[in-house]
Coordinates of C-alpha atoms in Angstrom, one line a residue:
Q1 CA 142.9 164.8 119.3
E2 CA 145.1 162.7 117.0
R3 CA 144.4 159.6 119.1
E4 CA 140.6 160.2 118.8
T5 CA 140.9 160.7 115.1
M6 CA 142.9 157.5 114.8
K7 CA 140.2 155.6 116.8
H8 CA 137.4 156.8 114.6
L9 CA 139.5 156.0 111.5
I10 CA 140.2 152.4 112.8
K11 CA 136.5 152.0 113.8
G12 CA 135.4 153.2 110.3
I13 CA 137.8 150.8 108.6
T14 CA 136.6 148.0 110.8
W15 CA 132.9 148.6 109.8
V16 CA 133.8 148.8 106.1
L17 CA 135.7 145.5 106.4
F18 CA 132.8 144.0 108.3
G19 CA 130.4 145.2 105.6
L20 CA 132.5 143.7 102.8
I21 CA 132.8 140.4 104.6
A22 CA 129.0 140.3 105.3
T23 CA 128.0 141.2 101.8
G24 CA 130.6 138.9 100.4
G25 CA 129.1 136.1 102.5
M26 CA 125.6 137.0 101.4
A27 CA 126.7 137.0 97.8
H28 CA 128.3 133.6 98.3
A29 CA 125.2 132.2 100.0
A30 CA 123.0 133.5 97.1
S31 CA 125.2 131.9 94.4
D32 CA 125.2 128.6 96.4
K33 CA 121.5 128.3 96.0
L34 CA 119.6 126.4 93.3
V35 CA 116.3 127.7 92.0
I36 CA 114.1 125.3 89.9
F37 CA 111.1 126.6 87.9
D38 CA 108.9 123.6 87.5
W39 CA 105.5 121.9 87.3
A40 CA 103.8 121.3 90.7
G41 CA 104.6 117.8 92.0
Y42 CA 108.2 117.6 90.7
E43 CA 109.6 118.9 94.0
D44 CA 109.2 115.3 95.3
P45 CA 112.7 114.4 96.6
G46 CA 112.3 110.9 95.2
F47 CA 113.2 112.4 91.8
F48 CA 116.6 113.7 92.9
D49 CA 117.7 111.4 95.7
D50 CA 121.4 111.6 94.7
Y51 CA 121.3 115.4 94.9
M52 CA 119.8 115.2 98.4
K53 CA 122.5 112.8 99.5
K54 CA 125.2 115.2 98.4
Y55 CA 123.8 118.5 99.6
G56 CA 121.3 117.5 102.3
K57 CA 118.8 120.2 101.2
A58 CA 116.3 120.4 98.4
P59 CA 116.5 123.2 95.9
D60 CA 114.2 126.2 96.1
Y61 CA 111.1 126.0 93.8
S62 CA 108.8 128.2 91.9
F63 CA 105.9 126.7 89.9
F64 CA 104.0 127.2 86.7
A65 CA 100.9 125.6 85.2
D66 CA 101.5 126.6 81.6
E67 CA 104.7 127.0 79.6
E68 CA 103.5 130.3 78.1
E69 CA 103.0 131.6 81.6
A70 CA 106.5 130.4 82.5
F71 CA 108.0 132.0 79.3
Q72 CA 106.4 135.3 80.0
K73 CA 107.5 135.3 83.7
I74 CA 111.1 134.7 82.6
R75 CA 110.9 137.4 79.9
T76 CA 109.8 139.9 82.5
G77 CA 112.8 139.2 84.8
F78 CA 112.2 136.1 86.9
R79 CA 115.5 134.3 87.4
A80 CA 116.0 130.6 88.0
D81 CA 118.8 128.1 87.4
L82 CA 116.8 125.3 85.7
A83 CA 113.4 125.1 84.2
H84 CA 111.2 122.2 83.0
P85 CA 109.6 122.9 79.6
C86 CA 108.4 120.3 77.0
S87 CA 108.9 119.4 73.4
Q88 CA 106.6 122.1 72.0
S89 CA 108.5 125.0 73.8
A90 CA 112.1 124.1 73.4
V91 CA 112.6 126.0 70.1
K92 CA 110.8 129.1 71.3
W93 CA 112.8 129.3 74.5
R94 CA 116.1 128.9 72.6
E95 CA 115.3 131.5 70.0
A96 CA 114.2 134.0 72.7
G97 CA 117.7 133.7 74.3
I98 CA 116.5 132.7 77.7
I99 CA 118.3 129.3 77.9
E100 CA 121.9 128.3 77.2
P101 CA 123.5 125.0 76.0
I102 CA 124.1 122.2 78.4
D103 CA 127.5 120.7 78.6
T104 CA 126.6 117.0 78.7
S105 CA 130.2 116.0 79.5
R106 CA 129.4 117.2 83.0
L107 CA 126.6 114.7 83.4
K108 CA 127.8 111.2 84.4
N109 CA 124.4 109.7 83.6
W110 CA 124.1 111.3 80.1
S111 CA 125.1 108.0 78.4
K112 CA 121.9 106.4 79.9
V113 CA 119.6 108.7 77.9
M114 CA 118.0 107.0 74.8
S115 CA 119.3 108.4 71.6
Q116 CA 115.8 108.9 70.1
F117 CA 115.1 111.4 72.8
R118 CA 118.3 113.4 72.6
N119 CA 117.6 114.6 69.1
I120 CA 113.9 115.5 69.3
E121 CA 113.2 118.8 67.5
G122 CA 114.5 121.7 69.6
F123 CA 116.4 119.5 72.1
Y124 CA 119.6 119.3 70.0
H125 CA 120.5 122.2 67.7
D126 CA 123.6 123.4 65.9
G127 CA 125.8 120.8 67.6
K128 CA 124.6 121.7 71.1
Q129 CA 122.2 120.1 73.6
W130 CA 119.6 122.7 74.7
L131 CA 117.3 120.4 76.7
V132 CA 118.1 117.2 78.6
P133 CA 115.0 115.0 78.0
I134 CA 113.8 113.1 81.1
D135 CA 110.1 112.5 81.4
W136 CA 107.5 111.6 78.9
G137 CA 103.9 110.6 78.9
A138 CA 100.4 111.4 77.8
T139 CA 97.5 113.8 78.3
A140 CA 94.4 111.7 77.9
I141 CA 90.8 111.1 79.0
T142 CA 90.7 110.1 82.6
Y143 CA 87.4 109.1 84.1
R144 CA 85.5 107.5 86.9
T145 CA 84.5 104.0 85.7
D146 CA 81.5 104.0 88.1
K147 CA 80.0 107.1 86.5
V148 CA 81.1 107.0 82.9
S149 CA 80.5 104.1 80.6
E150 CA 83.3 102.5 78.5
A151 CA 81.5 103.7 75.4
E152 CA 81.4 107.3 76.7
A153 CA 85.1 107.1 77.6
S154 CA 86.0 105.8 74.1
T155 CA 85.4 109.2 72.5
L156 CA 86.7 112.7 73.1
Q157 CA 83.3 114.0 72.1
S158 CA 82.2 113.2 75.7
F159 CA 83.9 116.4 76.7
I160 CA 81.0 118.3 75.0
N161 CA 78.3 115.8 76.0
P162 CA 75.6 117.8 78.0
K163 CA 75.3 114.9 80.3
F164 CA 78.6 115.9 81.9
K165 CA 77.9 119.6 82.3
G166 CA 79.7 120.8 85.4
R167 CA 81.6 117.5 85.8
I168 CA 84.4 118.1 83.4
S169 CA 88.0 119.4 84.0
I170 CA 90.7 120.2 81.5
P171 CA 94.2 121.7 82.1
D172 CA 94.7 125.5 82.4
N173 CA 97.3 124.9 79.8
T174 CA 97.2 126.1 76.2
D175 CA 99.0 123.1 74.6
D176 CA 97.1 120.4 76.4
A177 CA 93.8 122.1 75.7
Y178 CA 94.4 122.5 72.0
A179 CA 95.8 119.0 71.7
L180 CA 92.4 117.8 72.9
A181 CA 90.6 120.1 70.5
F182 CA 92.6 119.2 67.4
L183 CA 92.3 115.5 68.2
A184 CA 88.5 115.7 68.7
N185 CA 88.4 117.3 65.2
G186 CA 90.4 114.5 63.6
I187 CA 93.9 116.2 63.5
K188 CA 96.8 114.3 64.9
D189 CA 99.6 116.5 63.4
W190 CA 99.0 120.0 64.5
K191 CA 102.1 121.2 62.6
K192 CA 100.0 120.8 59.5
A193 CA 97.0 122.6 60.9
S194 CA 95.7 125.7 59.1
M195 CA 94.2 128.8 60.6
K196 CA 90.8 127.4 59.7
D197 CA 91.7 124.2 61.7
L198 CA 92.7 126.4 64.6
E199 CA 89.4 128.2 64.4
D200 CA 87.5 124.9 64.5
A201 CA 89.6 123.8 67.5
S202 CA 88.8 127.0 69.3
N203 CA 85.1 126.4 68.6
F204 CA 85.3 122.9 70.1
L205 CA 86.9 124.3 73.2
R206 CA 84.0 126.8 73.5
K207 CA 81.7 123.9 73.6
V208 CA 83.9 122.2 76.2
H209 CA 83.9 125.4 78.3
K210 CA 80.1 125.0 78.8
N211 CA 80.8 121.7 80.6
V212 CA 83.9 122.7 82.5
R213 CA 83.7 122.9 86.3
T214 CA 87.3 124.0 86.6
Y215 CA 90.5 124.4 84.6
W216 CA 93.0 122.5 86.8
Q217 CA 96.5 123.8 87.4
D218 CA 97.9 121.3 90.0
P219 CA 97.3 117.6 89.4
A220 CA 96.9 117.2 93.2
D221 CA 93.8 119.4 93.1
L222 CA 92.4 117.4 90.2
K223 CA 93.0 114.2 92.1
Q224 CA 90.9 115.5 95.0
L225 CA 88.1 116.6 92.7
M226 CA 87.9 113.2 91.0
A227 CA 88.2 111.4 94.3
S228 CA 85.2 113.3 95.6
K229 CA 83.2 112.6 92.4
E230 CA 82.9 116.3 91.6
I231 CA 84.8 115.7 88.4
L232 CA 83.8 112.6 86.4
I233 CA 85.9 113.2 83.2
S234 CA 89.2 115.0 82.9
W235 CA 91.9 115.6 80.4
A236 CA 94.8 114.6 82.5
W237 CA 98.4 113.5 82.8
N238 CA 99.4 109.9 83.7
E239 CA 99.9 110.6 87.4
T240 CA 96.3 111.4 88.2
A241 CA 95.0 107.9 87.4
V242 CA 98.0 106.3 89.0
A243 CA 97.5 108.1 92.3
L244 CA 93.7 107.6 92.4
I245 CA 94.0 103.8 91.5
A246 CA 96.6 103.5 94.3
E247 CA 93.9 104.8 96.7
N248 CA 91.4 102.3 95.3
H249 CA 89.2 104.8 93.4
P250 CA 87.5 103.5 90.3
V251 CA 89.4 105.6 87.8
K252 CA 91.0 104.8 84.5
M253 CA 93.1 106.7 81.9
K254 CA 92.3 105.7 78.3
I255 CA 94.9 106.5 75.7
D256 CA 93.3 104.5 72.9
T257 CA 90.1 106.5 72.4
K258 CA 88.6 106.7 68.9
E259 CA 90.4 110.0 68.3
G260 CA 93.5 109.2 70.3
A261 CA 95.4 111.0 73.0
S262 CA 98.2 113.6 73.2
T263 CA 101.9 112.8 74.0
W264 CA 104.8 114.9 75.0
V265 CA 108.5 114.7 76.2
C266 CA 109.8 117.1 78.8
G267 CA 113.2 117.8 80.4
Y268 CA 115.4 120.4 82.0
V269 CA 117.0 123.5 80.5
K270 CA 119.7 125.7 81.9
M271 CA 118.6 129.2 82.2
A272 CA 120.7 132.1 80.8
N273 CA 122.1 134.4 83.5
A274 CA 121.3 131.9 86.1
P275 CA 121.7 133.3 89.7
G276 CA 122.8 130.1 91.5
S277 CA 125.3 127.3 91.6
E278 CA 126.1 125.8 88.2
Q279 CA 127.6 122.7 89.8
K280 CA 124.4 122.1 91.7
A281 CA 122.4 122.5 88.5
Y282 CA 124.4 119.8 86.8
D283 CA 124.2 117.6 89.9
F284 CA 120.4 118.0 90.0
I285 CA 120.0 117.0 86.3
D286 CA 122.3 114.1 86.9
A287 CA 120.3 112.9 89.9
F288 CA 117.1 113.0 87.8
L289 CA 118.7 110.8 85.1
S290 CA 119.8 108.1 87.6
D291 CA 118.4 104.6 87.8
S292 CA 116.7 105.2 91.1
A293 CA 114.9 108.4 89.9
A294 CA 113.8 106.6 86.7
T295 CA 112.4 103.7 88.6
Y296 CA 110.6 106.1 91.0
L297 CA 109.1 108.2 88.1
I298 CA 107.8 105.1 86.3
T299 CA 106.5 103.0 89.2
E300 CA 105.1 105.8 91.5
W301 CA 104.1 108.5 89.1
G302 CA 103.2 106.6 86.0
Y303 CA 105.4 108.5 83.5
G304 CA 108.0 107.2 81.1
H305 CA 111.7 108.0 81.6
T306 CA 114.5 108.4 79.1
N307 CA 116.9 106.1 81.0
E308 CA 117.3 103.2 78.6
A309 CA 118.3 100.5 80.9
V310 CA 115.5 101.1 83.4
M311 CA 112.9 101.4 80.7
N312 CA 114.1 98.1 79.1
S313 CA 113.8 96.5 82.5
I314 CA 110.4 97.8 83.8
G315 CA 108.9 100.0 81.1
Q316 CA 106.7 97.4 79.4
E317 CA 105.1 96.1 82.5
N318 CA 104.2 99.7 83.4
G319 CA 102.7 100.5 80.0
F320 CA 105.7 101.9 78.1
A321 CA 106.9 99.5 75.4
S322 CA 108.7 102.2 73.3
L323 CA 108.3 105.8 72.3
E324 CA 107.2 104.8 68.8
T325 CA 104.5 102.4 70.2
Y326 CA 103.4 104.8 72.9
T327 CA 102.9 107.7 70.5
K328 CA 101.1 105.8 67.8
N329 CA 97.6 107.3 67.1
T330 CA 98.5 110.3 69.2
L331 CA 99.1 114.0 68.7
M332 CA 102.7 114.6 69.7
Q333 CA 103.2 118.0 71.1
S334 CA 105.9 119.4 68.8
P335 CA 106.9 123.0 68.2
L336 CA 104.3 125.1 66.3
T337 CA 104.6 128.1 64.0
H338 CA 104.7 131.4 65.8
K339 CA 101.5 132.5 64.1
I340 CA 99.4 129.5 65.1
R341 CA 100.8 129.4 68.7
E342 CA 100.2 133.0 69.4
Q343 CA 96.6 132.8 68.1
M344 CA 96.1 129.7 70.3
I345 CA 97.2 131.6 73.4
K346 CA 94.9 134.6 72.6
D347 CA 91.9 132.4 71.8
F348 CA 92.3 130.2 74.9
E349 CA 92.3 133.2 77.3
K350 CA 89.1 134.4 75.6
I351 CA 87.5 130.9 75.8
K352 CA 88.2 130.6 79.6
A353 CA 86.6 134.0 80.1
G354 CA 83.5 132.8 78.3
Y355 CA 84.0 134.4 74.8

């Protein structure tokens, strides 16, 4: 009887130990992961080649099409290690407590980042770096040159031209949509906009809605729609024209319209209570700041990079002289007041629903 009892006891202890080892291993595996919350397209390994060389496996990805969508998903419990917001969201995310400061001493490529990007509003605050700036570019009118005249492409009013009914696409993205609307109404600094200006911008978007075939979320989808001639005019990021031109489609992005274009700077933030490997998070950011990643982003995707040496070397020949020159006559997407931004979000949802 005692022998049987001892056998059961040993067997029980064995299973307990096995369980502890197994769950410990699972916990270790979970903490060894890296989860990136990002825009579609940024999972391209060309952006983080050094990370791939070190770890041999890409991070796990979840995607968003709008920063407000991303913000709300995080607020309701979604966990990631890094996310990729832009200039207009940095302050809101910090004040909400969903991100934490980044220790730039752990980034060997931090010294390559141009100083004018480090201190953009919301990126650096209270002696701490909250966002590592990486990519910058424009949202501008992008059109098929075989179907849209140069004169039509020279004004944002073409988005409400009845001639293009059903042939227009704009982003399913509050910030980009309202950048278009404010610009079309003659406002280049939306921080000075009044509630009446916002109302006018919403009314412009209601007119645009009548022409919209689709609100695009993934640039790859927009590219296909423009390649097939379903969409003739879009409000798009740099990569759309670059990709279509590479495939010999007659497409052009025009930043210097009469009303201008919108510009932005984006980068990576470190999420609070991140579930994965902190070292991998720093290695990932570092890889994105490297010379090879900067060259790839500029030449293959058409965006600017914050790597000073690479930009000085190839920036101008790829359309990026300097941040100051590039953003001239544009609406820079900077942080907005809570009141204006929340109303924008509400109005845009109504507009897309036809109200």
